[in-house]
Structures are given as structure tokens and as C-alpha cells.
């Protein structure tokens, strides 16, 4: 049995997989925030380069990866697929567990898989500056790296609580010459509005998105970039799942279950969609499980309806599972999972019961991550720990049923910049957070004027 299953550089996939071509029910269209009518490409043009807008709505099953993007991917791709043999031993399971490891990328997670093509298409269309938000700092780091590679300025609005928890993430972004602001700021009308209501706001991804979008909309040389949620972002990430398909074939296996943590859906979609393709087109029996925090449970407790992608209401309205765009989750340490909504494609697939979701408590996630680090040696990002906790849940179910399953999960990032979170966990200072039904109802009530979908 090989511990790691590797591919050579010339096996980097030549196309991204677009699941829109295979979905039984197409996703509903995004709506204009003002008119509430379906938006067209021209509505998105102030924010995104045209090539990405085309990818957003493309129904083509395969979209070619440009040569310069594949060249940049060679820095860290193909990423290894590991057999989690030591973790299996620790759990005492007959299940076979595999993981795709994305922590080998320059910024330490799966995020550069889309940062590189996004910066590339912006560069091709002459864009000078890109604004973005970041939660954990993973996305901001990835985009800073990608912008520098293609000679574009990068301005990052980093959720204030993460900015304070992760000073080295900021320095990493600065090393790649990005400017980083703790959000909410007084630089934008959106930030000022939030600060007026709560001067001590810890920030949220929704607020940081409002700030980044506002900045881009005000300057014709500046565009905006999102690290998850959107169709083209999920599509770029399918490079992971396509590599994993080849690697599982080399291992002579195919997963019964694919698991990944869930923030907006990009690492989940990136690993799961290429496998899900066989369920959609050939009826293959495969379960894909998205793991989200119990304190930000949009997939398991949220409502499927139209909502804004940001807090202030500047983005188009998207049909998705949401906790309400004003929802500010508890300041848990998996900053990348603190988002109120979910990608449109993942939401439609969940609504159609083609994928599953599970919520995980913060303490269970760290317990799982520490077990994994002790056995496999790699210290996971707090986001990734949610997926590992779901793996343990599936292993326990298999044990109870007396069956053996093949499980593949996404170890989507390392936790080297997240040691303060582990420190708090070891010191017994971390707690679980629940979202109460009352909180949820209050938040969703604020969406009454928005069409349901
Ligand atoms: C390491 C890591 N995993 C997962 C996520 C969640 O995002 P997504 O659902 O887009 O993969 C993030 C987001 O920042 C992240 O940094």
C-alpha cells in the first residue's frame, strides 16, 4: 500500500469541470438588488472581468485552463493524495480513509487554485487593482500571491477579529505587497454604517465583502474578487477533485463518501463535484457531505431563499441557503467558515438532496484535528478540522453498522498560522456555540421584503 499517491506535472488537468452542465435542476438566476429582476452580464461588468462573467453562466461541461495558469499551478500542483493509514489505526477502523492535501500551496490552502486564474483573467483585461475580503486570512494570502505573480495591486479587507488573531497572515499578505485593512473600516460608507451601529464590531465576511465591493465599484481600474461562493470559483477548484479521481484510480479505489468543510462551498465543490458527476450522469452511489460549524449552520438550519451575499446589500440577490445577511456568527476560530450564506450551485444540489450537510461543534472539531495531527503528523487548519470530525462520525457509523467504507476528505489547509486557536483549545478556553432558533428567526425576519425564490 502506498502512503502517498502522486501525479506528475504533465498530469495537471487541462480543463475545469463545470457541474452546471450535469445538474438535473438548473440554479435560479441571481437578481438585481434594486429591480429584483434577473441580472445580465453588464450588471456584473463593473466588478468582474468579462471572461469570469462568461464562466459564471457557462453551461459548457469543460472549460479550458489557460497555459499560463497551468504554469503557475506547477508551483504546488498536482497536490498529493494520502492514505490516512495512521489515522485509521488510531481510530481502530476497517474503513479506508484518503485525504487530498492542499496545504502544500504557497499560501497554505486550496485558495490559490482560484486566485491564480482570477488574477490572470483580470491581468489579461488590463485591470490595475483588485479588492477582496478575507476571513481567516487564507483567501487574502492566496489572492496577494496571485496578484503579485501577475503584476496587479491587491487591497484586502480582513475581518477584524481574524486580523487581531492572526497577525502573521497580515504580514504574509504584506510580503506579497498587498495592503490589508481590519474590517469594518472608516474607508467606506459600508464600514462607517456598521461602525456607527457598533463601534466594537468584530467584523464578518459579509461586512468585509460590502467594503471590498464598494471600493471596486467606485474605481474603473479596480475590480473585485471573491474567494468562494460564485460558480466560477467553485469551478476553478475542481482541479482538486479531478486530480483526486486519477489518484484514486491509481490506488485502485473509489470513495463511497467524500467529505469537506464548508464556508461558501469552494473546497467542498472542488473535491466533490468531479466525483458527484458520476452520481448525476451514471447514477453511481456516492455520498458527498459538507461539514459546517454549529455556530454558523446555514446548510443544516438556514432557509433556502434569495439573499444578499454581503451585509449591506450591494451584491446581487442569490438563491441560496442563508442565515440572513445580517447574521454575525460567534467569533469561532475557523474564520473561513463564518459566512452567512452558501454558493448557489451547492445550495441547489442540497435542495435536490444530491448532497448532504452536517454541523460540527467547535470542540469536536479541534478534538478531531488533534487526533489527526498526532497520527498523520500534519496540523490541519481549524476549518479542515470540521471535515475530519465528520470523517470520525462516518467511521463510527460504519462501525455500528458493521461495514467498511472508503472515505475521501479534503485536508484543505494547514494550521501553521492558527496556533493561537490551538493554544486556546489546549488551555481549555474554547467553547461550543449554538445558534438558537430565536436568533435565526430574528435574522430571517429581516429578509421579508426579498423574494423567496
Ligand atoms: C482553510 C480553509 N478551508 C475552508 C475554507 C472555507 O471556504 P470554502 O467553503 O470556500 O472552501 C476556508 C475559507 O477561508 C479556508 O481558509
Tab-separated table of C-alpha atoms and ligand atoms in Angstrom:
chain	number	residue	atom	x	y	z
A	1	UNK	CA	0.000	0.000	0.000
A	2	UNK	CA	1.410	3.441	-0.940
A	3	UNK	CA	1.252	6.144	1.715
A	4	UNK	CA	1.010	8.879	-0.871
A	5	UNK	CA	-0.295	8.750	-4.389
A	6	UNK	CA	1.404	11.292	-6.618
A	7	UNK	CA	0.866	12.603	-10.128
A	8	UNK	CA	3.445	14.237	-12.397
A	9	UNK	CA	3.206	17.836	-13.640
A	10	UNK	CA	2.013	16.746	-17.046
A	11	UNK	CA	-0.990	15.121	-15.367
A	12	UNK	CA	-2.313	18.514	-14.183
A	13	UNK	CA	-5.858	18.581	-15.654
A	14	UNK	CA	-6.299	20.659	-18.815
A	15	UNK	CA	-9.916	21.656	-18.124
A	16	UNK	CA	-12.043	22.657	-15.175
A	17	UNK	CA	-15.279	20.718	-14.652
A	18	UNK	CA	-18.498	22.749	-14.792
A	19	UNK	CA	-21.235	20.888	-12.909
A	20	UNK	CA	-23.903	23.218	-14.351
A	21	UNK	CA	-23.844	21.019	-17.482
A	22	UNK	CA	-24.926	17.952	-15.468
A	23	UNK	CA	-27.325	19.316	-12.840
A	24	UNK	CA	-30.891	17.959	-13.123
A	25	UNK	CA	-32.358	21.309	-11.990
A	26	UNK	CA	-30.533	24.476	-13.006
A	27	UNK	CA	-29.955	27.041	-10.280
A	28	UNK	CA	-32.324	30.035	-10.197
A	29	UNK	CA	-30.845	33.255	-11.652
A	30	UNK	CA	-29.262	35.955	-9.475
A	31	UNK	CA	-31.466	39.063	-9.164
A	32	UNK	CA	-30.583	42.746	-9.361
A	33	UNK	CA	-30.618	44.174	-5.788
A	34	UNK	CA	-32.695	47.182	-6.908
A	35	UNK	CA	-35.103	45.920	-9.586
A	36	UNK	CA	-35.263	42.302	-8.269
A	37	UNK	CA	-35.113	41.194	-11.931
A	38	UNK	CA	-32.569	38.621	-13.233
A	39	UNK	CA	-29.228	40.308	-13.836
A	40	UNK	CA	-27.281	40.237	-17.098
A	41	UNK	CA	-23.510	40.242	-17.783
A	42	UNK	CA	-23.484	44.060	-17.971
A	43	UNK	CA	-24.641	44.282	-14.340
A	44	UNK	CA	-21.572	42.356	-13.214
A	45	UNK	CA	-19.104	44.146	-15.524
A	46	UNK	CA	-18.124	46.881	-13.006
A	47	UNK	CA	-16.941	44.169	-10.606
A	48	UNK	CA	-15.541	41.291	-12.667
A	49	UNK	CA	-13.594	40.809	-15.906
A	50	UNK	CA	-15.765	39.558	-18.790
A	51	UNK	CA	-14.059	36.162	-19.032
A	52	UNK	CA	-15.047	35.352	-15.438
A	53	UNK	CA	-18.604	36.587	-16.040
A	54	UNK	CA	-18.809	34.206	-19.018
A	55	UNK	CA	-17.557	31.348	-16.853
A	56	UNK	CA	-20.132	32.233	-14.198
A	57	UNK	CA	-23.009	31.500	-16.583
A	58	UNK	CA	-21.354	28.926	-18.849
A	59	UNK	CA	-23.230	25.675	-19.427
A	60	UNK	CA	-20.208	24.010	-21.097
A	61	UNK	CA	-19.127	20.908	-19.228
A	62	UNK	CA	-15.392	21.580	-19.660
A	63	UNK	CA	-13.618	24.954	-19.588
A	64	UNK	CA	-10.019	25.026	-20.778
A	65	UNK	CA	-7.337	26.064	-18.280
A	66	UNK	CA	-5.007	28.638	-19.906
A	67	UNK	CA	-1.346	27.641	-20.294
A	68	UNK	CA	-0.105	30.490	-18.023
A	69	UNK	CA	-2.475	29.329	-15.270
A	70	UNK	CA	-1.288	25.721	-15.592
A	71	UNK	CA	2.290	27.033	-15.420
A	72	UNK	CA	1.578	28.862	-12.166
A	73	UNK	CA	-0.242	25.776	-10.808
A	74	UNK	CA	3.015	23.820	-11.263
A	75	UNK	CA	4.456	25.554	-8.174
A	76	UNK	CA	2.317	23.272	-5.966
A	77	UNK	CA	0.163	21.077	-8.206
A	78	UNK	CA	-0.563	18.246	-8.510
A	79	UNK	CA	-1.047	18.006	-4.754
A	80	UNK	CA	-0.555	14.656	-3.001
A	81	UNK	CA	-3.307	12.247	-2.077
A	82	UNK	CA	-2.511	10.398	1.144
A	83	UNK	CA	-3.825	7.179	2.598
A	84	UNK	CA	-4.529	8.076	6.240
A	85	UNK	CA	-3.116	4.758	7.458
A	86	UNK	CA	-2.018	6.021	10.885
A	87	UNK	CA	-5.310	7.830	11.473
A	88	UNK	CA	-7.154	4.616	10.557
A	89	UNK	CA	-5.060	2.760	13.176
A	90	UNK	CA	-5.744	5.395	15.820
A	91	UNK	CA	-9.482	5.154	15.126
A	92	UNK	CA	-9.332	1.342	15.031
A	93	UNK	CA	-11.394	1.219	11.866
A	94	UNK	CA	-11.707	-1.066	8.851
A	95	UNK	CA	-12.695	1.944	6.755
A	96	UNK	CA	-10.170	3.139	4.196
A	97	UNK	CA	-9.515	6.850	4.606
A	98	UNK	CA	-7.815	9.045	1.987
A	99	UNK	CA	-7.133	12.765	2.041
A	100	UNK	CA	-6.207	15.301	-0.595
A	101	UNK	CA	-3.682	17.704	0.921
A	102	UNK	CA	-3.904	21.321	-0.267
A	103	UNK	CA	-1.672	22.757	2.481
A	104	UNK	CA	1.308	22.450	0.103
A	105	UNK	CA	0.277	25.570	-1.839
A	106	UNK	CA	2.318	28.791	-1.303
A	107	UNK	CA	-0.307	30.306	0.999
A	108	UNK	CA	-1.164	27.013	2.703
A	109	UNK	CA	-4.648	26.122	1.413
A	110	UNK	CA	-6.775	25.380	-1.649
A	111	UNK	CA	-7.469	29.090	-2.223
A	112	UNK	CA	-4.715	29.777	-4.837
A	113	UNK	CA	-6.470	27.311	-7.195
A	114	UNK	CA	-8.912	30.111	-7.995
A	115	UNK	CA	-6.785	33.133	-7.020
A	116	UNK	CA	-4.359	32.377	-9.858
A	117	UNK	CA	-6.953	32.212	-12.667
A	118	UNK	CA	-8.878	35.196	-11.265
A	119	UNK	CA	-5.738	37.365	-11.197
A	120	UNK	CA	-4.762	36.050	-14.638
A	121	UNK	CA	-8.080	36.996	-16.325
A	122	UNK	CA	-8.008	40.425	-14.630
A	123	UNK	CA	-4.456	40.990	-15.891
A	124	UNK	CA	-5.499	39.972	-19.424
A	125	UNK	CA	-8.259	42.623	-19.345
A	126	UNK	CA	-5.911	45.375	-18.113
A	127	UNK	CA	-7.174	45.646	-14.529
A	128	UNK	CA	-4.744	47.519	-12.244
A	129	UNK	CA	-6.092	46.735	-8.789
A	130	UNK	CA	-8.219	44.035	-7.138
A	131	UNK	CA	-10.071	44.396	-3.839
A	132	UNK	CA	-11.229	41.493	-1.742
A	133	UNK	CA	-12.283	40.376	1.735
A	134	UNK	CA	-10.709	37.676	3.847
A	135	UNK	CA	-11.870	35.823	6.934
A	136	UNK	CA	-9.152	33.528	8.214
A	137	UNK	CA	-6.594	35.264	6.017
A	138	UNK	CA	-6.240	32.241	3.748
A	139	UNK	CA	-8.067	33.823	0.830
A	140	UNK	CA	-6.354	37.196	1.245
A	141	UNK	CA	-2.953	35.493	1.253
A	142	UNK	CA	-3.802	33.461	-1.829
A	143	UNK	CA	-5.002	36.493	-3.782
A	144	UNK	CA	-1.996	38.587	-2.675
A	145	UNK	CA	0.305	35.858	-4.011
A	146	UNK	CA	-1.644	35.585	-7.281
A	147	UNK	CA	-1.837	39.364	-7.829
A	148	UNK	CA	1.867	39.709	-7.349
A	149	UNK	CA	2.527	36.950	-9.871
A	150	UNK	CA	0.502	38.840	-12.496
A	151	UNK	CA	1.576	42.397	-11.556
A	152	UNK	CA	-1.721	43.648	-10.053
A	153	UNK	CA	-2.169	45.666	-6.834
A	154	UNK	CA	-4.186	43.913	-4.122
A	155	UNK	CA	-6.243	45.527	-1.334
A	156	UNK	CA	-7.635	43.217	1.344
A	157	UNK	CA	-10.409	43.891	3.890
A	158	UNK	CA	-9.670	41.404	6.662
A	159	UNK	CA	-12.379	40.587	9.239
A	160	UNK	CA	-11.223	42.466	12.350
A	161	UNK	CA	-11.354	39.508	14.739
A	162	UNK	CA	-9.102	37.464	12.412
A	163	UNK	CA	-6.798	40.457	11.860
A	164	UNK	CA	-6.261	40.502	15.617
A	165	UNK	CA	-5.989	36.715	15.986
A	166	UNK	CA	-3.638	36.218	13.028
A	167	UNK	CA	-1.040	38.989	12.701
A	168	UNK	CA	1.277	36.743	10.680
A	169	UNK	CA	-1.346	36.259	7.975
A	170	UNK	CA	-1.321	40.020	7.504
A	171	UNK	CA	2.478	40.028	7.253
A	172	UNK	CA	2.330	37.254	4.697
A	173	UNK	CA	-0.017	39.364	2.566
A	174	UNK	CA	2.289	42.381	3.029
A	175	UNK	CA	5.233	40.248	1.866
A	176	UNK	CA	3.366	39.791	-1.410
A	177	UNK	CA	2.856	43.597	-1.359
A	178	UNK	CA	-0.859	43.667	-0.578
A	179	UNK	CA	-2.475	46.399	1.559
A	180	UNK	CA	-4.535	44.967	4.435
A	181	UNK	CA	-7.263	46.782	6.450
A	182	UNK	CA	-9.058	45.461	9.573
A	183	UNK	CA	-12.754	45.497	8.589
A	184	UNK	CA	-15.050	47.304	9.369
A	185	UNK	CA	-13.061	50.414	8.400
A	186	UNK	CA	-13.924	54.065	8.100
A	187	UNK	CA	-12.661	53.954	4.480
A	188	UNK	CA	-16.052	53.009	3.041
A	189	UNK	CA	-19.663	54.048	3.562
A	190	UNK	CA	-20.469	50.394	4.323
A	191	UNK	CA	-17.830	50.216	7.058
A	192	UNK	CA	-18.917	53.566	8.537
A	193	UNK	CA	-22.518	52.360	8.728
A	194	UNK	CA	-21.514	49.235	10.657
A	195	UNK	CA	-19.207	51.163	12.992
A	196	UNK	CA	-21.941	53.694	13.731
A	197	UNK	CA	-24.214	50.861	14.896
A	198	UNK	CA	-21.469	49.007	16.782
A	199	UNK	CA	-18.044	50.654	17.218
A	200	UNK	CA	-16.694	47.350	18.611
A	201	UNK	CA	-17.956	45.192	15.757
A	202	UNK	CA	-15.673	42.108	15.375
A	203	UNK	CA	-16.489	42.260	11.663
A	204	UNK	CA	-17.766	39.449	9.471
A	205	UNK	CA	-17.178	38.189	5.971
A	206	UNK	CA	-20.445	39.822	4.902
A	207	UNK	CA	-19.262	43.249	6.102
A	208	UNK	CA	-15.804	42.859	4.554
A	209	UNK	CA	-17.416	41.899	1.228
A	210	UNK	CA	-19.532	45.090	1.324
A	211	UNK	CA	-16.384	47.166	1.820
A	212	UNK	CA	-14.397	45.450	-0.943
A	213	UNK	CA	-17.320	45.620	-3.414
A	214	UNK	CA	-17.897	49.313	-2.667
A	215	UNK	CA	-14.226	50.152	-3.300
A	216	UNK	CA	-14.204	48.293	-6.623
A	217	UNK	CA	-17.484	49.813	-7.799
A	218	UNK	CA	-16.096	53.322	-7.260
A	219	UNK	CA	-12.997	52.994	-9.470
A	220	UNK	CA	-12.973	51.869	-13.099
A	221	UNK	CA	-9.433	50.442	-12.868
A	222	UNK	CA	-10.334	48.312	-9.861
A	223	UNK	CA	-12.219	45.014	-9.859
A	224	UNK	CA	-13.434	42.806	-7.057
A	225	UNK	CA	-12.603	39.191	-6.422
A	226	UNK	CA	-14.417	36.631	-4.273
A	227	UNK	CA	-12.691	33.560	-2.807
A	228	UNK	CA	-15.710	31.259	-2.688
A	229	UNK	CA	-19.481	31.016	-3.341
A	230	UNK	CA	-19.560	32.064	-7.038
A	231	UNK	CA	-19.921	29.455	-9.807
A	232	UNK	CA	-16.597	30.252	-11.480
A	233	UNK	CA	-14.753	29.983	-8.146
A	234	UNK	CA	-16.227	26.546	-7.450
A	235	UNK	CA	-15.355	25.504	-10.999
A	236	UNK	CA	-11.675	26.544	-10.668
A	237	UNK	CA	-11.439	24.424	-7.539
A	238	UNK	CA	-12.482	21.259	-9.415
A	239	UNK	CA	-8.829	20.848	-10.320
A	240	UNK	CA	-8.561	19.126	-6.902
A	241	UNK	CA	-11.303	16.586	-7.493
A	242	UNK	CA	-10.100	15.794	-10.985
A	243	UNK	CA	-6.618	15.071	-9.704
A	244	UNK	CA	-8.136	13.015	-6.885
A	245	UNK	CA	-10.127	10.954	-9.424
A	246	UNK	CA	-6.859	9.995	-11.143
A	247	UNK	CA	-5.157	9.333	-7.815
A	248	UNK	CA	-7.982	7.135	-6.502
A	249	UNK	CA	-7.806	5.200	-9.762
A	250	UNK	CA	-4.066	4.696	-9.211
A	251	UNK	CA	-4.861	3.461	-5.700
A	252	UNK	CA	-7.406	1.062	-7.224
A	253	UNK	CA	-10.224	2.583	-5.160
A	254	UNK	CA	-13.299	4.821	-5.437
A	255	UNK	CA	-14.822	6.668	-2.472
A	256	UNK	CA	-18.215	5.773	-1.022
A	257	UNK	CA	-18.148	9.090	0.833
A	258	UNK	CA	-16.492	12.444	0.023
A	259	UNK	CA	-16.246	14.952	2.897
A	260	UNK	CA	-15.075	18.570	3.037
A	261	UNK	CA	-15.506	21.556	5.367
A	262	UNK	CA	-17.921	24.222	4.189
A	263	UNK	CA	-17.544	28.011	4.265
A	264	UNK	CA	-19.044	29.205	0.980
A	265	UNK	CA	-18.583	25.903	-0.795
A	266	UNK	CA	-15.396	26.124	-2.847
A	267	UNK	CA	-13.231	23.419	-1.291
A	268	UNK	CA	-16.258	21.158	-0.901
A	269	UNK	CA	-17.303	21.646	-4.529
A	270	UNK	CA	-13.725	21.451	-5.742
A	271	UNK	CA	-13.198	17.990	-4.327
A	272	UNK	CA	-16.753	16.631	-4.501
A	273	UNK	CA	-18.130	17.830	-7.873
A	274	UNK	CA	-15.859	15.723	-10.115
A	275	UNK	CA	-16.998	12.633	-8.138
A	276	UNK	CA	-20.625	13.777	-7.953
A	277	UNK	CA	-20.533	13.937	-11.743
A	278	UNK	CA	-20.758	10.110	-11.740
A	279	UNK	CA	-23.819	10.187	-9.496
A	280	UNK	CA	-25.510	12.738	-11.788
A	281	UNK	CA	-24.613	11.084	-15.090
A	282	UNK	CA	-24.325	7.356	-14.229
A	283	UNK	CA	-26.310	7.035	-11.020
A	284	UNK	CA	-23.218	5.954	-9.071
A	285	UNK	CA	-23.864	5.618	-5.349
A	286	UNK	CA	-21.679	8.220	-3.680
A	287	UNK	CA	-22.404	10.442	-0.682
A	288	UNK	CA	-20.901	13.942	-0.535
A	289	UNK	CA	-21.027	15.579	2.902
A	290	UNK	CA	-20.378	19.269	3.631
A	291	UNK	CA	-19.246	19.944	7.244
A	292	UNK	CA	-20.148	23.303	8.722
A	293	UNK	CA	-19.788	24.839	12.204
A	294	UNK	CA	-22.763	24.504	14.553
A	295	UNK	CA	-22.425	28.239	15.255
A	296	UNK	CA	-22.871	29.145	11.562
A	297	UNK	CA	-25.179	26.399	10.259
A	298	UNK	CA	-26.600	27.780	7.016
A	299	UNK	CA	-26.901	24.401	5.297
A	300	UNK	CA	-28.392	22.498	8.225
A	301	UNK	CA	-30.522	25.250	9.829
A	302	UNK	CA	-30.719	28.045	7.267
A	303	UNK	CA	-33.516	28.758	4.820
A	304	UNK	CA	-33.345	28.305	1.027
A	305	UNK	CA	-34.296	31.711	-0.371
A	306	UNK	CA	-32.915	34.769	-2.127
A	307	UNK	CA	-30.496	36.807	-0.039
A	308	UNK	CA	-27.606	39.208	-0.420
A	309	UNK	CA	-24.035	37.915	-0.460
A	310	UNK	CA	-22.898	40.806	1.746
A	311	UNK	CA	-24.170	42.550	4.854
A	312	UNK	CA	-25.006	45.969	3.436
A	313	UNK	CA	-26.871	44.670	0.373
A	314	UNK	CA	-24.619	45.735	-2.505
A	315	UNK	CA	-24.320	42.346	-4.233
A	316	UNK	CA	-26.938	40.673	-6.419
A	317	UNK	CA	-29.567	38.599	-4.639
A	318	UNK	CA	-28.658	34.911	-4.839
A	319	UNK	CA	-30.843	31.821	-4.328
A	320	UNK	CA	-29.078	30.028	-1.504
A	321	UNK	CA	-29.243	28.550	1.969
A	322	UNK	CA	-28.775	31.500	4.298
A	323	UNK	CA	-28.945	32.568	7.931
A	324	UNK	CA	-29.739	36.120	6.808
A	325	UNK	CA	-27.181	38.633	5.537
A	326	UNK	CA	-27.121	40.476	8.875
A	327	UNK	CA	-26.052	37.365	10.730
A	328	UNK	CA	-22.777	37.867	12.622
A	329	UNK	CA	-21.578	34.452	13.778
A	330	UNK	CA	-19.898	33.832	17.130
A	331	UNK	CA	-16.164	34.561	16.886
A	332	UNK	CA	-15.147	30.922	16.394
A	333	UNK	CA	-11.625	30.127	15.297
A	334	UNK	CA	-12.453	28.644	11.919
A	335	UNK	CA	-12.674	32.158	10.453
A	336	UNK	CA	-13.117	30.834	6.912
A	337	UNK	CA	-16.402	29.149	7.839
A	338	UNK	CA	-18.044	32.246	9.350
A	339	UNK	CA	-20.196	33.148	6.338
A	340	UNK	CA	-23.972	33.558	6.441
A	341	UNK	CA	-24.720	32.061	3.009
A	342	UNK	CA	-23.699	29.327	0.607
A	343	UNK	CA	-22.838	29.022	-3.072
A	344	UNK	CA	-25.817	28.876	-5.443
A	345	UNK	CA	-24.788	25.565	-7.058
A	346	UNK	CA	-24.162	23.818	-3.758
A	347	UNK	CA	-27.469	25.183	-2.417
A	348	UNK	CA	-29.427	23.847	-5.399
A	349	UNK	CA	-27.756	20.431	-5.085
A	350	UNK	CA	-28.587	20.301	-1.375
A	351	UNK	CA	-32.174	21.323	-2.065
A	352	UNK	CA	-32.365	18.486	-4.611
A	353	UNK	CA	-30.946	16.083	-1.963
A	354	UNK	CA	-27.965	15.214	-4.141
A	355	UNK	CA	-25.508	16.193	-1.415
A	356	UNK	CA	-25.681	16.201	2.408
A	357	UNK	CA	-24.640	18.567	5.184
A	358	UNK	CA	-23.680	18.104	8.816
A	359	UNK	CA	-22.945	20.609	11.590
A	360	UNK	CA	-19.970	20.210	13.911
A	361	UNK	CA	-19.278	21.733	17.311
A	362	UNK	CA	-16.074	23.727	17.747
A	363	UNK	CA	-14.660	21.461	20.497
A	364	UNK	CA	-15.346	18.294	18.485
A	365	UNK	CA	-13.580	19.857	15.512
A	366	UNK	CA	-10.404	20.570	17.499
A	367	UNK	CA	-10.524	17.152	19.152
A	368	UNK	CA	-10.637	15.593	15.673
A	369	UNK	CA	-7.838	17.831	14.343
A	370	UNK	CA	-5.531	16.975	17.244
A	371	UNK	CA	-6.175	13.233	16.764
A	372	UNK	CA	-5.319	13.678	13.105
A	373	UNK	CA	-2.123	15.663	13.823
A	374	UNK	CA	-0.987	13.040	16.362
A	375	UNK	CA	-1.437	10.195	13.896
A	376	UNK	CA	-0.698	11.649	10.444
A	377	UNK	CA	1.679	14.412	11.563
A	378	UNK	CA	0.057	17.264	9.616
A	379	UNK	CA	-1.526	20.012	11.714
A	380	UNK	CA	-4.805	20.985	9.994
A	381	UNK	CA	-6.376	24.424	9.634
A	382	UNK	CA	-9.318	24.853	12.071
A	383	UNK	CA	-11.652	24.874	9.042
A	384	UNK	CA	-10.316	21.496	7.904
A	385	UNK	CA	-10.904	20.085	11.411
A	386	UNK	CA	-14.661	20.208	10.747
A	387	UNK	CA	-14.263	17.783	7.851
A	388	UNK	CA	-12.097	15.494	9.968
A	389	UNK	CA	-14.787	15.434	12.686
A	390	UNK	CA	-17.292	14.356	10.020
A	391	UNK	CA	-14.894	11.600	8.936
A	392	UNK	CA	-14.845	10.324	12.525
A	393	UNK	CA	-18.658	10.415	12.623
A	394	UNK	CA	-18.839	8.321	9.436
A	395	UNK	CA	-16.251	5.880	10.771
A	396	UNK	CA	-18.340	5.448	13.941
A	397	UNK	CA	-21.493	4.883	11.885
A	398	UNK	CA	-19.723	2.270	9.758
A	399	UNK	CA	-18.502	0.548	12.936
A	400	UNK	CA	-22.030	0.485	14.363
A	401	UNK	CA	-23.378	-0.956	11.097
A	402	UNK	CA	-20.511	-3.475	10.840
A	403	UNK	CA	-19.480	-2.241	7.390
A	404	UNK	CA	-16.305	-0.824	5.861
A	405	UNK	CA	-16.442	2.371	3.795
A	406	UNK	CA	-13.927	4.177	1.613
A	407	UNK	CA	-13.812	7.805	2.684
A	408	UNK	CA	-12.052	10.672	0.922
A	409	UNK	CA	-11.749	14.067	2.574
A	410	UNK	CA	-10.234	17.430	1.810
A	411	UNK	CA	-7.394	18.472	4.076
A	412	UNK	CA	-7.794	21.891	2.531
A	413	UNK	CA	-5.134	23.738	4.531
A	414	UNK	CA	-2.530	23.566	7.265
A	415	UNK	CA	-2.940	25.343	10.591
A	416	UNK	CA	0.510	26.867	11.000
A	417	UNK	CA	-0.920	30.367	11.307
A	418	UNK	CA	-3.706	29.200	13.599
A	419	UNK	CA	-1.674	28.224	16.638
A	420	UNK	CA	-3.440	30.762	18.854
A	421	UNK	CA	-6.617	28.751	18.240
A	422	UNK	CA	-4.894	25.518	19.235
A	423	UNK	CA	-3.398	27.322	22.250
A	424	UNK	CA	-6.891	28.359	23.368
A	425	UNK	CA	-8.128	24.801	22.824
A	426	UNK	CA	-5.299	23.226	24.854
A	427	UNK	CA	-5.818	25.791	27.637
A	428	UNK	CA	-9.495	24.831	27.834
A	429	UNK	CA	-10.566	28.315	26.761
A	430	UNK	CA	-12.597	27.321	23.710
A	431	UNK	CA	-16.334	26.825	23.977
A	432	UNK	CA	-19.094	25.437	21.814
A	433	UNK	CA	-21.570	27.869	20.282
A	434	UNK	CA	-25.137	27.088	19.274
A	435	UNK	CA	-27.322	29.184	17.064
A	436	UNK	CA	-30.694	29.382	18.792
A	437	UNK	CA	-33.971	29.161	16.852
A	438	UNK	CA	-34.823	32.589	18.222
A	439	UNK	CA	-31.650	34.169	16.779
A	440	UNK	CA	-32.313	32.513	13.442
A	441	UNK	CA	-35.929	33.667	13.285
A	442	UNK	CA	-34.926	37.249	14.148
A	443	UNK	CA	-32.346	37.301	11.376
A	444	UNK	CA	-34.554	35.762	8.723
A	445	UNK	CA	-37.383	38.172	9.596
A	446	UNK	CA	-35.229	40.978	8.218
A	447	UNK	CA	-35.450	39.381	4.756
A	448	UNK	CA	-39.216	39.818	4.469
A	449	UNK	CA	-39.019	42.260	1.510
A	450	UNK	CA	-36.810	39.939	-0.535
A	451	UNK	CA	-38.392	37.400	-2.949
A	452	UNK	CA	-38.296	33.848	-1.564
A	453	UNK	CA	-37.146	32.015	-4.704
B	1	LIG	C1	-8.515	26.500	5.091
B	1	LIG	C2	-9.902	26.863	4.658
B	1	LIG	N1	-10.793	25.893	4.483
B	1	LIG	C3	-12.049	26.144	4.128
B	1	LIG	C4	-12.485	27.434	3.932
B	1	LIG	C5	-13.925	27.664	3.594
B	1	LIG	O1	-14.171	28.207	2.376
B	1	LIG	P1	-14.751	27.364	1.188
B	1	LIG	O2	-16.044	26.752	1.626
B	1	LIG	O3	-14.887	28.299	0.088
B	1	LIG	O4	-13.739	26.316	0.881
B	1	LIG	C6	-11.599	28.490	4.061
B	1	LIG	C7	-12.018	29.873	3.810
B	1	LIG	O5	-11.355	30.825	4.040
B	1	LIG	C8	-10.276	28.200	4.443
B	1	LIG	O6	-9.381	29.178	4.614
